[in-house]
Coordinates of N, CA, C and O in Angstrom, one line a residue:
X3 N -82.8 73.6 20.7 CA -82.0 72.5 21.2 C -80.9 72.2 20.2 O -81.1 72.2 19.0
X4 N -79.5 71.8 20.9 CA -78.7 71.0 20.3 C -78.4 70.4 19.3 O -77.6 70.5 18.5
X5 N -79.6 69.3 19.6 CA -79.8 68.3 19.0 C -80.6 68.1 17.9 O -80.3 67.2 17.1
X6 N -81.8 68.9 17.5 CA -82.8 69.1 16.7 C -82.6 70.5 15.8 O -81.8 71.3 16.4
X7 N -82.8 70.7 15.1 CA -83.0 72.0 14.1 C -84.0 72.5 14.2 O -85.1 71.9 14.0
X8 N -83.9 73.9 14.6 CA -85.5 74.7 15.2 C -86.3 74.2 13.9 O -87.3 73.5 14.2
X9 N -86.2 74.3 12.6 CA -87.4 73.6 12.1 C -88.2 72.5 12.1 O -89.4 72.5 11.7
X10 N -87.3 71.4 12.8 CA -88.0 70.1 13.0 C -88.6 69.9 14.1 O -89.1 68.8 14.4
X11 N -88.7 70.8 14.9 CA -89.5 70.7 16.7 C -90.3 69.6 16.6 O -89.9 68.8 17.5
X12 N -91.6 69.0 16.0 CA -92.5 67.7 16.4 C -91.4 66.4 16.1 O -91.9 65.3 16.1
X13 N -90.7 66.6 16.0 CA -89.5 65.2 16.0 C -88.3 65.6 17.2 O -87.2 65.0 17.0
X14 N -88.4 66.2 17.9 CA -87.7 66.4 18.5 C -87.5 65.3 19.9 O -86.3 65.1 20.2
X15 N -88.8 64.7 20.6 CA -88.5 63.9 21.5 C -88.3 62.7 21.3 O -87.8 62.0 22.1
X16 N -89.0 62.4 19.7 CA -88.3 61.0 19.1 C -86.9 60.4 19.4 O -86.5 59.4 19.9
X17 N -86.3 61.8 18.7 CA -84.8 62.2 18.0 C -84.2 61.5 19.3 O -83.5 60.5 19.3
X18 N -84.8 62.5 20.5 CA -83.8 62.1 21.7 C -84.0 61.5 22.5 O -83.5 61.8 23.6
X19 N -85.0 60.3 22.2 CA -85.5 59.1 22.3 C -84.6 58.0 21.8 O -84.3 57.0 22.5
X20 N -84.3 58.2 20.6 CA -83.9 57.3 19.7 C -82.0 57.6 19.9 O -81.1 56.9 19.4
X21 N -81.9 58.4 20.7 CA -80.2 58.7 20.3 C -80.2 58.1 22.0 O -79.4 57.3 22.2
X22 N -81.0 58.6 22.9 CA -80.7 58.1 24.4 C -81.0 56.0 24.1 O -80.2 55.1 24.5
X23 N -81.9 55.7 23.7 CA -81.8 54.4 23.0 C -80.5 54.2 22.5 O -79.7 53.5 23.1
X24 N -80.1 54.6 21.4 CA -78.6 54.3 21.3 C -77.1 54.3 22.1 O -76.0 53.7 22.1
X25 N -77.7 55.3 22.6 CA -76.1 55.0 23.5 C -76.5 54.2 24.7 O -75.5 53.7 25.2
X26 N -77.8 53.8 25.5 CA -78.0 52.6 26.3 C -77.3 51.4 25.9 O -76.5 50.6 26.5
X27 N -78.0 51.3 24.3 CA -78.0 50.0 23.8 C -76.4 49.8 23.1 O -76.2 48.7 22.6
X28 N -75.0 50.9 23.1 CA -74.2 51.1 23.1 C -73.1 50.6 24.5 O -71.9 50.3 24.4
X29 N -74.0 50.8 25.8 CA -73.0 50.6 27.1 C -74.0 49.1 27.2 O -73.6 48.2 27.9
X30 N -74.7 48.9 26.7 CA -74.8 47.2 27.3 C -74.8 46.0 26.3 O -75.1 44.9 26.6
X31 N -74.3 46.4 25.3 CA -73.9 45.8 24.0 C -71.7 45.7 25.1 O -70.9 44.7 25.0
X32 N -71.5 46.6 25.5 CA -70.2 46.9 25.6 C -69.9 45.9 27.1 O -69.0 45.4 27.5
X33 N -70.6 46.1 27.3 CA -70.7 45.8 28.7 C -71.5 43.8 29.1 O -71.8 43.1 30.0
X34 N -71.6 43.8 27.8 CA -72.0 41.6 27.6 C -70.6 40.9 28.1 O -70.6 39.9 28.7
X35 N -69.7 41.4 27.8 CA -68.7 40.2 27.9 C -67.6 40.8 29.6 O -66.4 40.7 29.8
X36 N -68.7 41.4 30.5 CA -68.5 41.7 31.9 C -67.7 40.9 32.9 O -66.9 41.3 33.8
X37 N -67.9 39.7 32.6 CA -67.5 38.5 33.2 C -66.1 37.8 32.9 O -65.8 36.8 33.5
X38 N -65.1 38.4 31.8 CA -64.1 38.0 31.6 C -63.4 38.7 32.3 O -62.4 38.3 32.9
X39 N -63.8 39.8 32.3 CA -62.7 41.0 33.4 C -63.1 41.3 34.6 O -62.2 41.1 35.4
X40 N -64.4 41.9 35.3 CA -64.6 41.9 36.3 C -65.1 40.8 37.3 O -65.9 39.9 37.2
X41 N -64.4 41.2 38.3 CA -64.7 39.7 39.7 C -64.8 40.4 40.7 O -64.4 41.6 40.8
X42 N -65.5 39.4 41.8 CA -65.4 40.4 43.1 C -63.8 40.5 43.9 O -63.6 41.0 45.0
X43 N -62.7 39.8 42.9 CA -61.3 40.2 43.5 C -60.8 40.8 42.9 O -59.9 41.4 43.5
X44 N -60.8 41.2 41.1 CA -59.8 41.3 40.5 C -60.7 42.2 39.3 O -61.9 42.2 39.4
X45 N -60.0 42.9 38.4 CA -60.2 43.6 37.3 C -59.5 43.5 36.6 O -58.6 44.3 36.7
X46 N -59.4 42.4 35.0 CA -58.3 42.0 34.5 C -58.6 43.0 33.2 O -59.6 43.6 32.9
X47 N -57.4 43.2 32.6 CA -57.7 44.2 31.4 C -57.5 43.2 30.4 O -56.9 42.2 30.7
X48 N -57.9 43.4 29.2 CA -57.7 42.8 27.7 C -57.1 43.4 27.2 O -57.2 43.1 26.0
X49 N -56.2 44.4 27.4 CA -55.2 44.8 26.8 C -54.4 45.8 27.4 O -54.9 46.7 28.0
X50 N -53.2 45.6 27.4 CA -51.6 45.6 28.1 C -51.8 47.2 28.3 O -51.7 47.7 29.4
X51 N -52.0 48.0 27.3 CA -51.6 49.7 27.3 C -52.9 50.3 28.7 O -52.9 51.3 29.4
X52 N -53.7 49.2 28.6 CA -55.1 49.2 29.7 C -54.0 50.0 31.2 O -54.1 51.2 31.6
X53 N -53.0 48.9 31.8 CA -52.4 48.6 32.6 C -51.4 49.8 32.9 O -51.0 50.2 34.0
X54 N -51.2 50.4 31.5 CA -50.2 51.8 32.2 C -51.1 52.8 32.3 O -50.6 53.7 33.1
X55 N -52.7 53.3 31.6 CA -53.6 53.8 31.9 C -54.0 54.2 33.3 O -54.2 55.3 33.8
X56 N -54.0 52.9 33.8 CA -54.7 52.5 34.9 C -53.3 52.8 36.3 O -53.5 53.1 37.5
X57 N -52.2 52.7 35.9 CA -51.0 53.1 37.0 C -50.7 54.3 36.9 O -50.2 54.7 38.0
X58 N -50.8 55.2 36.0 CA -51.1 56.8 35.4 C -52.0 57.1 36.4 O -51.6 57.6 37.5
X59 N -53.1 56.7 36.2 CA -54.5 57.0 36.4 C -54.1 57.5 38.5 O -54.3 58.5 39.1
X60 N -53.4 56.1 38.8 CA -53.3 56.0 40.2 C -52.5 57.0 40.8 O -52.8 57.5 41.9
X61 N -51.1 57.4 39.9 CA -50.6 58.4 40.6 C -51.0 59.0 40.4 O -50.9 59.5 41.6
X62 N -52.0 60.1 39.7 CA -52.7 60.9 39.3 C -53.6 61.3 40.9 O -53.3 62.0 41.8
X63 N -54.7 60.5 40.8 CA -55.4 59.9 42.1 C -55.1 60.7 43.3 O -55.5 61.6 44.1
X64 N -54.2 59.9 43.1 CA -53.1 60.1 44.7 C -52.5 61.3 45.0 O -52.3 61.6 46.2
X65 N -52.1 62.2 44.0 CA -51.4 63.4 44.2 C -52.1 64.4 42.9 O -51.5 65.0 42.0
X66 N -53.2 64.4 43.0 CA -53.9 65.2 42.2 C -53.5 66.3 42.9 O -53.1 66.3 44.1
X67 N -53.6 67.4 41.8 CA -53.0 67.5 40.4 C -52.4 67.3 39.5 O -52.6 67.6 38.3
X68 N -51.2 66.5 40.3 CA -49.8 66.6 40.1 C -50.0 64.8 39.1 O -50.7 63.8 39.4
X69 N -49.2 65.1 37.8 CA -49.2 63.6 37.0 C -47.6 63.3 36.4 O -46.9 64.4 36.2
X70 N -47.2 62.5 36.3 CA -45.8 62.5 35.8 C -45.4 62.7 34.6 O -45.8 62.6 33.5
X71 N -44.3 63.2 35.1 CA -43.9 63.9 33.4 C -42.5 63.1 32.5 O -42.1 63.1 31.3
X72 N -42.2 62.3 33.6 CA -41.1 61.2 33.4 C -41.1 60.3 34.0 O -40.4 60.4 35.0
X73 N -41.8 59.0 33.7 CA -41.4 58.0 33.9 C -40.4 57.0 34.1 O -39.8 56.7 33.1
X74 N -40.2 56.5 35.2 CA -38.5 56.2 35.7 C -38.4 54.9 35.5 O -37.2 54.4 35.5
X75 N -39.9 53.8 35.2 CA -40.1 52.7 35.1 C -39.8 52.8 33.4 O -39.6 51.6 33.1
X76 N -39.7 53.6 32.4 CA -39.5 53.4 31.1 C -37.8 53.7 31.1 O -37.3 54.4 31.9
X77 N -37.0 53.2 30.0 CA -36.1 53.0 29.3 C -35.0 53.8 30.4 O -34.5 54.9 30.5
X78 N -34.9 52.4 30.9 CA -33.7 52.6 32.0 C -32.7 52.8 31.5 O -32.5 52.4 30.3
X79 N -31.6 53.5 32.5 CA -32.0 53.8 33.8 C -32.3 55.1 34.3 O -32.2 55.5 35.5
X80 N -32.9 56.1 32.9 CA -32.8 57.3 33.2 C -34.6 57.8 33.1 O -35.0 59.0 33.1
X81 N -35.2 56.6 32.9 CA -36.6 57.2 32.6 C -37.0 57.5 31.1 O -36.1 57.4 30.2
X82 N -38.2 58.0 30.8 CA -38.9 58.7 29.5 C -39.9 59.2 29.9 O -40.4 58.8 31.0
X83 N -40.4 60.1 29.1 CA -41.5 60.5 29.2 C -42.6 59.7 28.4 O -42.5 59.3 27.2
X84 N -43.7 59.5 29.2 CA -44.8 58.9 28.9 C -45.5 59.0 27.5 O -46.0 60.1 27.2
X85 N -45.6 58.0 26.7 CA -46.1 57.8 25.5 C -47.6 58.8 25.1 O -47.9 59.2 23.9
X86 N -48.3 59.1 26.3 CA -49.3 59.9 25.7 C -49.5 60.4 26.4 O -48.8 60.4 27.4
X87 N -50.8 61.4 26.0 CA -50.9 62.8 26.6 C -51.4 62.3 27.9 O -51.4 61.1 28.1
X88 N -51.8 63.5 28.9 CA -52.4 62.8 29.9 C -54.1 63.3 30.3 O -54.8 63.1 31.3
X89 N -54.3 63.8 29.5 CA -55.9 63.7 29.5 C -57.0 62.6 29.9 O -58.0 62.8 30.6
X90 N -56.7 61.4 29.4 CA -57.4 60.3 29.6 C -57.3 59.8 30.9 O -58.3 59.3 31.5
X91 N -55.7 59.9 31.7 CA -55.5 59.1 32.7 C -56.1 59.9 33.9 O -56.5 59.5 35.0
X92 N -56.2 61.8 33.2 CA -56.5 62.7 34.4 C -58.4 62.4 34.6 O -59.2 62.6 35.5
X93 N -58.7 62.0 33.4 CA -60.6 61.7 33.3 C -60.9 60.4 34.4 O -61.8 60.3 35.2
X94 N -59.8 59.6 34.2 CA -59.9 58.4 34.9 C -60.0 58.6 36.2 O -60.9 58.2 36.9
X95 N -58.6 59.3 36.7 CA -58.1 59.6 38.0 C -59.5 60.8 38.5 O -59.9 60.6 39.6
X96 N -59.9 61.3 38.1 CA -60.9 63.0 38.5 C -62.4 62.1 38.7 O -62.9 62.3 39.8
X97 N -63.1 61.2 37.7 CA -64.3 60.3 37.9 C -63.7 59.7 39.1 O -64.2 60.2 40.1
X98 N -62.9 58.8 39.4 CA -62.2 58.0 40.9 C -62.6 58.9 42.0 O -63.7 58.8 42.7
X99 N -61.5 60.2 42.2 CA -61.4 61.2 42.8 C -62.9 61.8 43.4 O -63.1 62.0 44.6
X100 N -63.8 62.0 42.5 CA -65.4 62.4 42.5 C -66.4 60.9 43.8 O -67.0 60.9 44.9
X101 N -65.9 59.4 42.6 CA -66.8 58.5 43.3 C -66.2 57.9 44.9 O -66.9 57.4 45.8
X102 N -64.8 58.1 44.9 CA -63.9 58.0 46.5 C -64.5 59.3 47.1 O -64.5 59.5 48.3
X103 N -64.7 59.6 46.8 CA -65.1 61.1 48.1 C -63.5 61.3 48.4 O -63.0 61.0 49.5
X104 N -62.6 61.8 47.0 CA -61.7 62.4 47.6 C -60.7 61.4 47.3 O -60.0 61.5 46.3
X105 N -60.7 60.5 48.3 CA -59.8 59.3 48.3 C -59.9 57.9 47.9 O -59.9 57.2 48.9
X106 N -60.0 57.4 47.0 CA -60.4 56.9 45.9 C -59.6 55.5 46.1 O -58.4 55.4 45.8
X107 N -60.4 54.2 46.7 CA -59.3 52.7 46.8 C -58.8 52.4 45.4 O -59.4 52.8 44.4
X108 N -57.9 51.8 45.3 CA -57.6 50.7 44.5 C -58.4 50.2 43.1 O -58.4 50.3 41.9
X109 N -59.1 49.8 44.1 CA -60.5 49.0 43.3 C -61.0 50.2 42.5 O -60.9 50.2 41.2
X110 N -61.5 51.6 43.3 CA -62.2 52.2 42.6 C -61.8 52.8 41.5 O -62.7 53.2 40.8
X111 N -60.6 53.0 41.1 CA -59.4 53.2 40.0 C -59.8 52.1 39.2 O -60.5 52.3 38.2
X112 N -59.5 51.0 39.5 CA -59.6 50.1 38.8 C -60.6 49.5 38.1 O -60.5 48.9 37.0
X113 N -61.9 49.8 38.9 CA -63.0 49.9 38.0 C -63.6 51.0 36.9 O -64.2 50.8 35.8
X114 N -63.3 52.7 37.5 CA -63.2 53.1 36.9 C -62.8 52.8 35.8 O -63.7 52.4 35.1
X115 N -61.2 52.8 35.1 CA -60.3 52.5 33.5 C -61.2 51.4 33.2 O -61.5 51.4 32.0
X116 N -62.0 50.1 34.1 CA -62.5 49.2 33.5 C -63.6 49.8 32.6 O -63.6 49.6 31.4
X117 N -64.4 50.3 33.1 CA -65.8 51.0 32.9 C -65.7 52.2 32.1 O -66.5 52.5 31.2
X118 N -64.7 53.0 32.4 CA -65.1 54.1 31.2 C -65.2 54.3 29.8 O -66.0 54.9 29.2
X119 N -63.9 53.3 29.0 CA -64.7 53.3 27.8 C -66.0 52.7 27.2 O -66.3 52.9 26.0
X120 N -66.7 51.9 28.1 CA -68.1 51.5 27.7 C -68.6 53.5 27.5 O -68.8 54.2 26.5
X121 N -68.7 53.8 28.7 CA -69.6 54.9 29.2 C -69.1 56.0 27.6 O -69.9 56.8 27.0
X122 N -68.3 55.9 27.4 CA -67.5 57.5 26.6 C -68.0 56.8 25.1 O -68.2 57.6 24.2
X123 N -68.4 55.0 24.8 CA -69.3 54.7 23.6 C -70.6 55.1 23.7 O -71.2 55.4 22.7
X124 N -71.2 55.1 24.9 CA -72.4 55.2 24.4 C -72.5 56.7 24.4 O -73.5 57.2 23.8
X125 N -71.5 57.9 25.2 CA -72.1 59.0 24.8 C -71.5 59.9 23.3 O -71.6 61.1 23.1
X126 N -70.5 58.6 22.0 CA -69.8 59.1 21.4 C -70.8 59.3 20.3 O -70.6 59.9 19.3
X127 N -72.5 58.6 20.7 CA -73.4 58.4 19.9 C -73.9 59.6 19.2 O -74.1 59.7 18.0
X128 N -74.1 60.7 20.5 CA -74.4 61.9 20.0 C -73.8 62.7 19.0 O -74.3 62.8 17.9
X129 N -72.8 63.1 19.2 CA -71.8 63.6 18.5 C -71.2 63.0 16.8 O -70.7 63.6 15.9
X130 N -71.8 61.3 16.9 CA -71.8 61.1 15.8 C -73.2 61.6 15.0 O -73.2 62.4 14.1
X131 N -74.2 61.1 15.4 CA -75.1 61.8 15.2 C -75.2 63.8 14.6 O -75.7 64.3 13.6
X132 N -74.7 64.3 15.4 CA -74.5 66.0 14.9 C -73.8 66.0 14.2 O -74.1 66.9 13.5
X133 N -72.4 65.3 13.4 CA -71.9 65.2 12.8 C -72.5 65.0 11.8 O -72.5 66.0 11.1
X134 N -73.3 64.0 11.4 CA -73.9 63.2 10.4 C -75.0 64.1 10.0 O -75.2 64.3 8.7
X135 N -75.8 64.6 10.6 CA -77.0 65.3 10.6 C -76.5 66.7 9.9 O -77.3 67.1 9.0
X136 N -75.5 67.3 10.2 CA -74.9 68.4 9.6 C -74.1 68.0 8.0 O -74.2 68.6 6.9
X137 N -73.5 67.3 8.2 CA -73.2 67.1 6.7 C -74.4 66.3 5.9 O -74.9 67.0 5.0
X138 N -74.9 65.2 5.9 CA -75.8 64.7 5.1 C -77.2 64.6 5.7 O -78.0 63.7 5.3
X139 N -77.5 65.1 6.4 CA -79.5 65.3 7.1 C -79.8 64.2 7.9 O -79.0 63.4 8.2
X140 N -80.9 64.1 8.3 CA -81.2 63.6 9.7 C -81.3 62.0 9.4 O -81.0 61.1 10.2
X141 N -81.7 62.0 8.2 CA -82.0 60.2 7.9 C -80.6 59.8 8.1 O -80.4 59.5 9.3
X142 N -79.9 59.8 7.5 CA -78.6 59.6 7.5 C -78.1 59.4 8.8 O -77.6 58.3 9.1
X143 N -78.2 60.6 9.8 CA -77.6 60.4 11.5 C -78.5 59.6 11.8 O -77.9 58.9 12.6
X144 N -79.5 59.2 11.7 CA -80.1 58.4 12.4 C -79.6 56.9 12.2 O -79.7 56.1 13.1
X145 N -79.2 56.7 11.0 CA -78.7 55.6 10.5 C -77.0 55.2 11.3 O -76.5 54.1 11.8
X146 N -76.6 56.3 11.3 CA -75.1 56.8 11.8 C -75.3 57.0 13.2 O -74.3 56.6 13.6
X147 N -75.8 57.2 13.9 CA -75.6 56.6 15.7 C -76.0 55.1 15.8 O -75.4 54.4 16.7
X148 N -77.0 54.3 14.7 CA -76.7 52.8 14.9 C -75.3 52.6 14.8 O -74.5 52.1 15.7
X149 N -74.9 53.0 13.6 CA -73.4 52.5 13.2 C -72.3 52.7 14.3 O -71.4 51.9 14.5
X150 N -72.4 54.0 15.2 CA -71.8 53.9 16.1 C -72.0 52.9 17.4 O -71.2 52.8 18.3
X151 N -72.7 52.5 17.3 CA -72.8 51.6 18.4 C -72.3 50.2 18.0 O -71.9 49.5 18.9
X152 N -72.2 49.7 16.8 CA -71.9 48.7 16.8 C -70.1 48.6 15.4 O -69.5 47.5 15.5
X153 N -69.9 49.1 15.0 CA -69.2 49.2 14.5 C -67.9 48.7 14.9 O -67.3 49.0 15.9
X154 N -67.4 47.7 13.9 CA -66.2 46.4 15.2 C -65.1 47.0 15.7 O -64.5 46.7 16.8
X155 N -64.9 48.0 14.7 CA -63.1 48.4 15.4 C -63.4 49.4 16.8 O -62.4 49.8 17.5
X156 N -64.8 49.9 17.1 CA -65.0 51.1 18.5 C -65.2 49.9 19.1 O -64.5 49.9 20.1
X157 N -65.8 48.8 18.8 CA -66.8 48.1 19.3 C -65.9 47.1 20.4 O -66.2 46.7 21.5
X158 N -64.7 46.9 19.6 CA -63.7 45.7 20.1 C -62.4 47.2 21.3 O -61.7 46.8 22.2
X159 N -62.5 48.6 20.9 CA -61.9 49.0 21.5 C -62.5 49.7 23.3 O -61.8 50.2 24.2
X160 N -64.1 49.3 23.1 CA -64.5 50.4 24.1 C -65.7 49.1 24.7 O -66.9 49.3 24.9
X161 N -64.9 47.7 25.0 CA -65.7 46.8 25.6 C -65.1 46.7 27.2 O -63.9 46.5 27.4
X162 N -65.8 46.8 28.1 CA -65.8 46.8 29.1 C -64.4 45.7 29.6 O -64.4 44.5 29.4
X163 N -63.6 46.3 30.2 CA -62.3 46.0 30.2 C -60.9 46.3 29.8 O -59.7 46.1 30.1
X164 N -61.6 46.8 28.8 CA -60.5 47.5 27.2 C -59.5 48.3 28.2 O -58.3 48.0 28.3
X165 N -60.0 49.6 29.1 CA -59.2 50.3 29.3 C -58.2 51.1 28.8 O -57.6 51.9 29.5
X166 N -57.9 51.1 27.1 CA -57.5 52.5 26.8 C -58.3 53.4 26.3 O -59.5 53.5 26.5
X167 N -57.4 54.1 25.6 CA -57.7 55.6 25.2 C -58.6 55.6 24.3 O -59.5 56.4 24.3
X168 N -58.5 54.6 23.3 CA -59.0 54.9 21.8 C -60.5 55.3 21.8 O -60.8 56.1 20.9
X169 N -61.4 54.9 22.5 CA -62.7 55.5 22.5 C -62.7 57.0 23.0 O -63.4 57.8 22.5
X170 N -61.6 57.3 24.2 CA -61.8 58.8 24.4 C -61.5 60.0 22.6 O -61.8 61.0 22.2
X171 N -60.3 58.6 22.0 CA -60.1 59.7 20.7 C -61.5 59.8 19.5 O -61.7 60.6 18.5
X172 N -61.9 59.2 19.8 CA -63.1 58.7 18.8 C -64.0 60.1 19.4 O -64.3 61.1 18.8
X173 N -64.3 59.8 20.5 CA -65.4 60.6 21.2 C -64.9 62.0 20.8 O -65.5 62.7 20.0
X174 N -63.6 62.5 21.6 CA -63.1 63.9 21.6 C -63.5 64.6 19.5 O -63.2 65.7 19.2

């Protein structure tokens, strides 16, 4: 496994016990302050870069594959090209694309960018975890997937509403 070192096998369903516990307790730790942003009309973001994510995300959506390479709405009146890569907006737009069957409303865009950086914390758990486990041993990662879960600066960027990037860079 992955996640265990063939010599530790009787700790092995703990391990992935204890790491599937953490990234749970990572998307519903993220996912408490639900109620500022999601409504049954509206999906507000807590932060502004959320907003061009999420309009990315939609052309994306809509003429998948195809994503823009110049933005005509930035630094008129000739356009620019878009501040970041487009990996995040095409993750957003491709999950939509999958839960629309294809055609994907509004809403469902919109909840997606809401919802994914919760989802991309609790699975950044692992990964911190192998990291940790490989340079300083298992006590250590075990200590280090708590820390990923609560840790203020992931914590404040990958709360349900957040809507940007910064947890996919954490994760990646």
């Amino acid at each position: 496994s992955c996640l265990v070192k063939p010599s530790d096998k009787s700790s092995e369903f703990p391990t992935r016990a204890y790491l599937a516990a953490m990234s749970v307790l990572a998307v519903a730790v993220r996912f408490l302050p639900w109620k500022a942003s999601i409504s049954s009309r509206h999906v507000l973001f807590i932060q502004p870069d959320a907003y061009y994510h999420l309009r990315r995300a939609t052309i994306i959506a809509k003429n998948f594959p195809f994503y823009p390479t110049v933005d005509r709405y930035m630094a008129y009146p000739f356009g620019a090209e878009p501040p970041w890569p487009p990996l995040y907006d095409f993750i957003i737009a491709t999950v939509s694309l999958v839960l629309g069957l294809g055609a994907p409303s509004e809403r469902t865009i919109q909840l997606v960018t809401a919802v994914l950086p919760p989802v991309l914390a609790g699975v950044s758990v692992v990964p911190a975890f192998l990291l940790v486990r490989e340079l300083f041993g298992k006590r250590a990662a075990l200590v280090a997937a708590f820390f990923a879960v609560m840790m203020p600066g992931q914590l404040s960027y990958s709360v349900v509403g957040s809507g940007d990037h910064h947890v996919a860079e954490v994760l990646f």
